[in-house]
mmCIF file of C-alpha atoms in Angstrom:
data_model
loop_
_atom_site.group_PDB
_atom_site.id
_atom_site.type_symbol
_atom_site.label_atom_id
_atom_site.label_comp_id
_atom_site.label_asym_id
_atom_site.label_seq_id
_atom_site.Cartn_x
_atom_site.Cartn_y
_atom_site.Cartn_z
ATOM 1 C CA UNK X 1 0.000 0.000 0.000
ATOM 2 C CA UNK X 2 1.574 3.250 -1.199
ATOM 3 C CA UNK X 3 -0.512 5.440 1.091
ATOM 4 C CA UNK X 4 -2.224 7.151 -1.851
ATOM 5 C CA UNK X 5 -5.807 5.921 -2.143
ATOM 6 C CA UNK X 6 -7.781 6.080 -5.359
ATOM 7 C CA UNK X 7 -11.412 5.139 -5.786
ATOM 8 C CA UNK X 8 -13.023 3.494 -7.577
ATOM 9 C CA UNK X 9 -10.507 0.973 -8.949
ATOM 10 C CA UNK X 10 -12.606 0.212 -11.992
ATOM 11 C CA UNK X 11 -15.343 2.172 -13.725
ATOM 12 C CA UNK X 12 -17.383 1.282 -16.774
ATOM 13 C CA UNK X 13 -19.670 3.922 -18.166
ATOM 14 C CA UNK X 14 -21.373 4.959 -21.383
ATOM 15 C CA UNK X 15 -20.427 7.718 -23.787
ATOM 16 C CA UNK X 16 -21.799 11.103 -22.837
ATOM 17 C CA UNK X 17 -21.809 10.351 -19.127
ATOM 18 C CA UNK X 18 -19.970 12.082 -16.295
ATOM 19 C CA UNK X 19 -17.792 10.426 -13.648
ATOM 20 C CA UNK X 20 -15.822 11.524 -10.611
ATOM 21 C CA UNK X 21 -12.528 9.963 -9.599
ATOM 22 C CA UNK X 22 -11.307 10.420 -6.064
ATOM 23 C CA UNK X 23 -7.815 10.578 -4.593
ATOM 24 C CA UNK X 24 -6.660 10.733 -0.996
ATOM 25 C CA UNK X 25 -2.966 11.680 -0.762
ATOM 26 C CA UNK X 26 -0.471 10.262 1.720
ATOM 27 C CA UNK X 27 -0.809 11.749 5.158
ATOM 28 C CA UNK X 28 0.981 15.084 5.237
ATOM 29 C CA UNK X 29 1.433 15.416 1.471
ATOM 30 C CA UNK X 30 0.281 18.794 0.178
ATOM 31 C CA UNK X 31 0.690 18.210 -3.554
ATOM 32 C CA UNK X 32 -1.655 16.126 -5.675
ATOM 33 C CA UNK X 33 -1.065 15.341 -9.335
ATOM 34 C CA UNK X 34 -3.330 13.640 -11.862
ATOM 35 C CA UNK X 35 -2.026 11.617 -14.784
ATOM 36 C CA UNK X 36 -3.704 9.791 -17.645
ATOM 37 C CA UNK X 37 -2.219 6.648 -19.151
ATOM 38 C CA UNK X 38 -3.636 5.520 -22.453
ATOM 39 C CA UNK X 39 -2.170 2.910 -24.776
ATOM 40 C CA UNK X 40 -1.055 5.337 -27.435
ATOM 41 C CA UNK X 41 -0.100 8.377 -25.342
ATOM 42 C CA UNK X 42 1.849 6.977 -22.430
ATOM 43 C CA UNK X 43 1.695 8.732 -19.064
ATOM 44 C CA UNK X 44 0.433 12.266 -19.549
ATOM 45 C CA UNK X 45 0.291 14.959 -16.882
ATOM 46 C CA UNK X 46 -3.156 16.473 -16.431
ATOM 47 C CA UNK X 47 -3.129 18.846 -13.467
ATOM 48 C CA UNK X 48 -1.349 19.681 -10.191
ATOM 49 C CA UNK X 49 -2.784 21.056 -6.970
ATOM 50 C CA UNK X 50 -0.778 22.266 -4.008
ATOM 51 C CA UNK X 51 -2.499 22.870 -0.673
ATOM 52 C CA UNK X 52 -5.817 23.543 -2.343
ATOM 53 C CA UNK X 53 -4.619 25.738 -5.181
ATOM 54 C CA UNK X 54 -4.088 24.837 -8.817
ATOM 55 C CA UNK X 55 -0.380 25.016 -9.653
ATOM 56 C CA UNK X 56 -0.105 23.728 -13.194
ATOM 57 C CA UNK X 57 -2.167 22.339 -16.027
ATOM 58 C CA UNK X 58 -1.047 19.898 -18.646
ATOM 59 C CA UNK X 59 -2.944 18.514 -21.599
ATOM 60 C CA UNK X 60 -6.238 18.450 -19.755
ATOM 61 C CA UNK X 61 -9.356 18.643 -21.868
ATOM 62 C CA UNK X 62 -11.970 21.313 -21.170
ATOM 63 C CA UNK X 63 -14.418 18.489 -20.432
ATOM 64 C CA UNK X 64 -12.214 17.536 -17.484
ATOM 65 C CA UNK X 65 -11.901 19.463 -14.231
ATOM 66 C CA UNK X 66 -10.388 18.880 -10.838
ATOM 67 C CA UNK X 67 -10.252 20.329 -7.376
ATOM 68 C CA UNK X 68 -8.465 19.804 -4.099
ATOM 69 C CA UNK X 69 -10.476 20.141 -0.930
ATOM 70 C CA UNK X 70 -9.442 21.571 2.471
ATOM 71 C CA UNK X 71 -8.736 18.062 3.767
ATOM 72 C CA UNK X 72 -6.349 17.729 0.767
ATOM 73 C CA UNK X 73 -8.205 14.985 -1.027
ATOM 74 C CA UNK X 74 -8.771 15.635 -4.714
ATOM 75 C CA UNK X 75 -11.409 14.798 -7.276
ATOM 76 C CA UNK X 76 -11.095 14.587 -11.042
ATOM 77 C CA UNK X 77 -14.355 15.129 -12.908
ATOM 78 C CA UNK X 78 -14.688 13.814 -16.448
ATOM 79 C CA UNK X 79 -17.772 14.810 -18.415
ATOM 80 C CA UNK X 80 -19.289 14.170 -21.860
ATOM 81 C CA UNK X 81 -17.200 11.041 -21.961
ATOM 82 C CA UNK X 82 -15.925 9.693 -25.262
ATOM 83 C CA UNK X 83 -14.530 6.299 -26.183
ATOM 84 C CA UNK X 84 -11.066 7.823 -26.330
ATOM 85 C CA UNK X 85 -11.224 8.769 -22.656
ATOM 86 C CA UNK X 86 -10.846 5.117 -21.742
ATOM 87 C CA UNK X 87 -7.561 4.953 -19.832
ATOM 88 C CA UNK X 88 -5.873 4.439 -16.503
ATOM 89 C CA UNK X 89 -6.071 7.555 -14.371
ATOM 90 C CA UNK X 90 -3.422 7.917 -11.703
ATOM 91 C CA UNK X 91 -3.152 10.238 -8.785
ATOM 92 C CA UNK X 92 0.196 10.973 -7.155
ATOM 93 C CA UNK X 93 1.126 12.951 -4.082
ATOM 94 C CA UNK X 94 4.302 14.509 -2.719
ATOM 95 C CA UNK X 95 5.090 16.288 0.537
ATOM 96 C CA UNK X 96 6.235 19.514 -1.088
ATOM 97 C CA UNK X 97 7.177 20.364 -4.631
ATOM 98 C CA UNK X 98 9.351 18.245 -6.911
ATOM 99 C CA UNK X 99 10.278 15.721 -4.246
ATOM 100 C CA UNK X 100 9.400 12.045 -4.023
ATOM 101 C CA UNK X 101 6.130 11.424 -5.852
ATOM 102 C CA UNK X 102 4.075 8.423 -4.741
ATOM 103 C CA UNK X 103 1.392 7.021 -7.022
ATOM 104 C CA UNK X 104 -1.919 5.443 -6.191
ATOM 105 C CA UNK X 105 -3.039 2.202 -7.788
ATOM 106 C CA UNK X 106 -5.095 4.010 -10.403
ATOM 107 C CA UNK X 107 -8.664 4.023 -11.663
ATOM 108 C CA UNK X 108 -9.278 2.058 -14.846
ATOM 109 C CA UNK X 109 -11.981 3.863 -16.806
ATOM 110 C CA UNK X 110 -13.722 2.107 -19.663
ATOM 111 C CA UNK X 111 -16.138 4.109 -21.787
ATOM 112 C CA UNK X 112 -18.481 1.967 -23.890
ATOM 113 C CA UNK H 1 10.015 21.018 -22.482
ATOM 114 C CA UNK H 2 12.393 18.399 -21.145
ATOM 115 C CA UNK H 3 12.745 15.191 -23.134
ATOM 116 C CA UNK H 4 13.197 11.764 -21.547
ATOM 117 C CA UNK H 5 14.430 8.845 -23.628
ATOM 118 C CA UNK H 6 14.617 5.293 -22.379
ATOM 119 C CA UNK H 7 16.448 2.359 -23.895
ATOM 120 C CA UNK H 8 15.996 -0.341 -24.860
ATOM 121 C CA UNK H 9 12.248 -0.200 -25.530
ATOM 122 C CA UNK H 10 11.934 -3.958 -25.089
ATOM 123 C CA UNK H 11 14.063 -6.494 -23.275
ATOM 124 C CA UNK H 12 13.622 -10.251 -22.963
ATOM 125 C CA UNK H 13 15.684 -12.159 -20.410
ATOM 126 C CA UNK H 14 15.990 -15.597 -18.959
ATOM 127 C CA UNK H 15 15.506 -15.875 -15.238
ATOM 128 C CA UNK H 16 18.772 -15.244 -13.439
ATOM 129 C CA UNK H 17 20.199 -12.850 -16.023
ATOM 130 C CA UNK H 18 21.330 -9.294 -15.300
ATOM 131 C CA UNK H 19 20.233 -6.185 -17.178
ATOM 132 C CA UNK H 20 20.849 -2.456 -17.452
ATOM 133 C CA UNK H 21 18.171 0.041 -18.409
ATOM 134 C CA UNK H 22 19.120 3.539 -19.471
ATOM 135 C CA UNK H 23 17.390 6.910 -19.180
ATOM 136 C CA UNK H 24 18.685 10.031 -20.936
ATOM 137 C CA UNK H 25 17.217 13.440 -20.239
ATOM 138 C CA UNK H 26 17.687 16.674 -22.113
ATOM 139 C CA UNK H 27 17.973 19.223 -19.312
ATOM 140 C CA UNK H 28 18.939 19.629 -15.669
ATOM 141 C CA UNK H 29 16.578 18.011 -13.207
ATOM 142 C CA UNK H 30 15.440 18.490 -9.611
ATOM 143 C CA UNK H 31 14.011 15.018 -9.341
ATOM 144 C CA UNK H 32 14.446 11.676 -11.054
ATOM 145 C CA UNK H 33 12.488 8.571 -10.184
ATOM 146 C CA UNK H 34 12.367 5.013 -11.485
ATOM 147 C CA UNK H 35 9.049 3.191 -11.425
ATOM 148 C CA UNK H 36 7.982 -0.360 -12.147
ATOM 149 C CA UNK H 37 4.527 -0.849 -13.629
ATOM 150 C CA UNK H 38 3.461 -4.403 -12.948
ATOM 151 C CA UNK H 39 1.117 -6.416 -15.181
ATOM 152 C CA UNK H 40 -1.850 -5.248 -13.063
ATOM 153 C CA UNK H 41 -1.067 -1.624 -13.882
ATOM 154 C CA UNK H 42 0.263 -0.527 -10.508
ATOM 155 C CA UNK H 43 3.097 2.019 -10.561
ATOM 156 C CA UNK H 44 5.632 1.095 -7.909
ATOM 157 C CA UNK H 45 8.250 3.630 -6.910
ATOM 158 C CA UNK H 46 11.694 2.018 -7.073
ATOM 159 C CA UNK H 47 14.108 4.876 -6.536
ATOM 160 C CA UNK H 48 14.117 8.606 -5.960
ATOM 161 C CA UNK H 49 17.560 9.402 -7.340
ATOM 162 C CA UNK H 50 18.282 12.886 -8.746
ATOM 163 C CA UNK H 51 21.993 12.109 -8.343
ATOM 164 C CA UNK H 52 24.309 9.443 -6.982
ATOM 165 C CA UNK H 53 23.835 5.723 -6.477
ATOM 166 C CA UNK H 54 21.304 3.740 -4.483
ATOM 167 C CA UNK H 55 20.725 0.039 -3.968
ATOM 168 C CA UNK H 56 17.700 -1.909 -2.854
ATOM 169 C CA UNK H 57 18.167 -5.663 -2.896
ATOM 170 C CA UNK H 58 18.727 -6.878 -6.450
ATOM 171 C CA UNK H 59 18.043 -3.430 -7.871
ATOM 172 C CA UNK H 60 20.373 -0.490 -7.970
ATOM 173 C CA UNK H 61 20.359 2.848 -9.747
ATOM 174 C CA UNK H 62 22.913 5.465 -10.649
ATOM 175 C CA UNK H 63 22.254 8.991 -11.873
ATOM 176 C CA UNK H 64 25.023 11.126 -13.353
ATOM 177 C CA UNK H 65 23.277 14.485 -13.332
ATOM 178 C CA UNK H 66 26.129 16.365 -15.031
ATOM 179 C CA UNK H 67 25.915 13.996 -18.009
ATOM 180 C CA UNK H 68 22.108 13.785 -17.919
ATOM 181 C CA UNK H 69 21.570 10.074 -17.670
ATOM 182 C CA UNK H 70 20.483 7.442 -15.204
ATOM 183 C CA UNK H 71 20.917 3.689 -15.180
ATOM 184 C CA UNK H 72 18.802 1.034 -13.506
ATOM 185 C CA UNK H 73 20.492 -2.307 -12.841
ATOM 186 C CA UNK H 74 18.537 -5.479 -12.253
ATOM 187 C CA UNK H 75 20.557 -8.468 -11.106
ATOM 188 C CA UNK H 76 19.518 -12.132 -10.961
ATOM 189 C CA UNK H 77 16.214 -11.291 -12.611
ATOM 190 C CA UNK H 78 13.030 -13.093 -11.598
ATOM 191 C CA UNK H 79 9.767 -13.564 -13.461
ATOM 192 C CA UNK H 80 8.146 -11.117 -11.035
ATOM 193 C CA UNK H 81 10.453 -8.404 -12.398
ATOM 194 C CA UNK H 82 8.452 -8.450 -15.630
ATOM 195 C CA UNK H 83 6.571 -5.288 -16.497
ATOM 196 C CA UNK H 84 7.384 -1.816 -17.736
ATOM 197 C CA UNK H 85 10.089 0.307 -16.149
ATOM 198 C CA UNK H 86 9.631 4.060 -16.361
ATOM 199 C CA UNK H 87 12.071 6.836 -15.744
ATOM 200 C CA UNK H 88 10.497 10.182 -14.827
ATOM 201 C CA UNK H 89 12.041 13.570 -14.149
ATOM 202 C CA UNK H 90 11.152 17.046 -12.918
ATOM 203 C CA UNK H 91 12.989 19.726 -14.852
ATOM 204 C CA UNK H 92 14.855 22.461 -12.995
ATOM 205 C CA UNK H 93 13.166 25.807 -13.339
ATOM 206 C CA UNK H 94 10.044 24.343 -14.854
ATOM 207 C CA UNK H 95 6.729 23.246 -13.421
ATOM 208 C CA UNK H 96 6.805 20.601 -10.743
ATOM 209 C CA UNK H 97 5.301 17.887 -12.919
ATOM 210 C CA UNK H 98 6.968 14.545 -13.505
ATOM 211 C CA UNK H 99 7.738 13.947 -17.172
ATOM 212 C CA UNK H 100 7.838 10.274 -18.092
ATOM 213 C CA UNK H 101 9.822 8.403 -20.665
ATOM 214 C CA UNK H 102 8.087 5.833 -22.834
ATOM 215 C CA UNK H 103 9.375 2.986 -20.705
ATOM 216 C CA UNK H 104 11.285 -0.254 -21.135
ATOM 217 C CA UNK H 105 9.133 -3.361 -21.332
ATOM 218 C CA UNK H 106 10.932 -6.203 -19.558
ATOM 219 C CA UNK H 107 9.916 -9.826 -19.959
ATOM 220 C CA UNK H 108 11.655 -12.395 -17.782
ATOM 221 C CA UNK H 109 11.099 -15.965 -18.893
ATOM 222 C CA UNK H 110 11.395 -18.946 -16.528
#
């Protein structure tokens, strides 16, 4: 157990739907990062939050949004889902910036 | 942005063999990590190694930051070592995101 908890582990949903992925960082970690891993794109950075504030955005679609709550857990919202959104979504946390990222076990999203 | 290249892309070994995986990066880094993605998709952190050498059992890693490369050594490989090994870096002076290489897919046959 890495200490980073992601739920749910698996999600199957239909095109056009909306889902929410949840991440609880390791105790004491202030930074949360979201990554998408698809077969053809590798591991792609989506967004970074630090202590509740957005720090950086990567190639995140406008249909996707995220937030980090006061208790430091984070949610990634994916809407108007398309077949191409099927992927593994990872959350990672680190205590500060740029140091020692730990990944959760991921959420496998299948859009049918 | 920073580029991360891993070699070889694929590696097939017999159990008990040793191997060296390489990671080249195009700019100075604050952070470098090696990960193992197992067949179930989990990303396991192996080393946090922006410079120097570390060892953990049969695995060791060396990063030569001045020459912008890192090496991961696997000795006496086991079938459970199979999976994809990723190198990931955080560029100095850039955003704090980890940038991943494309990985080395390792298959260890019994």
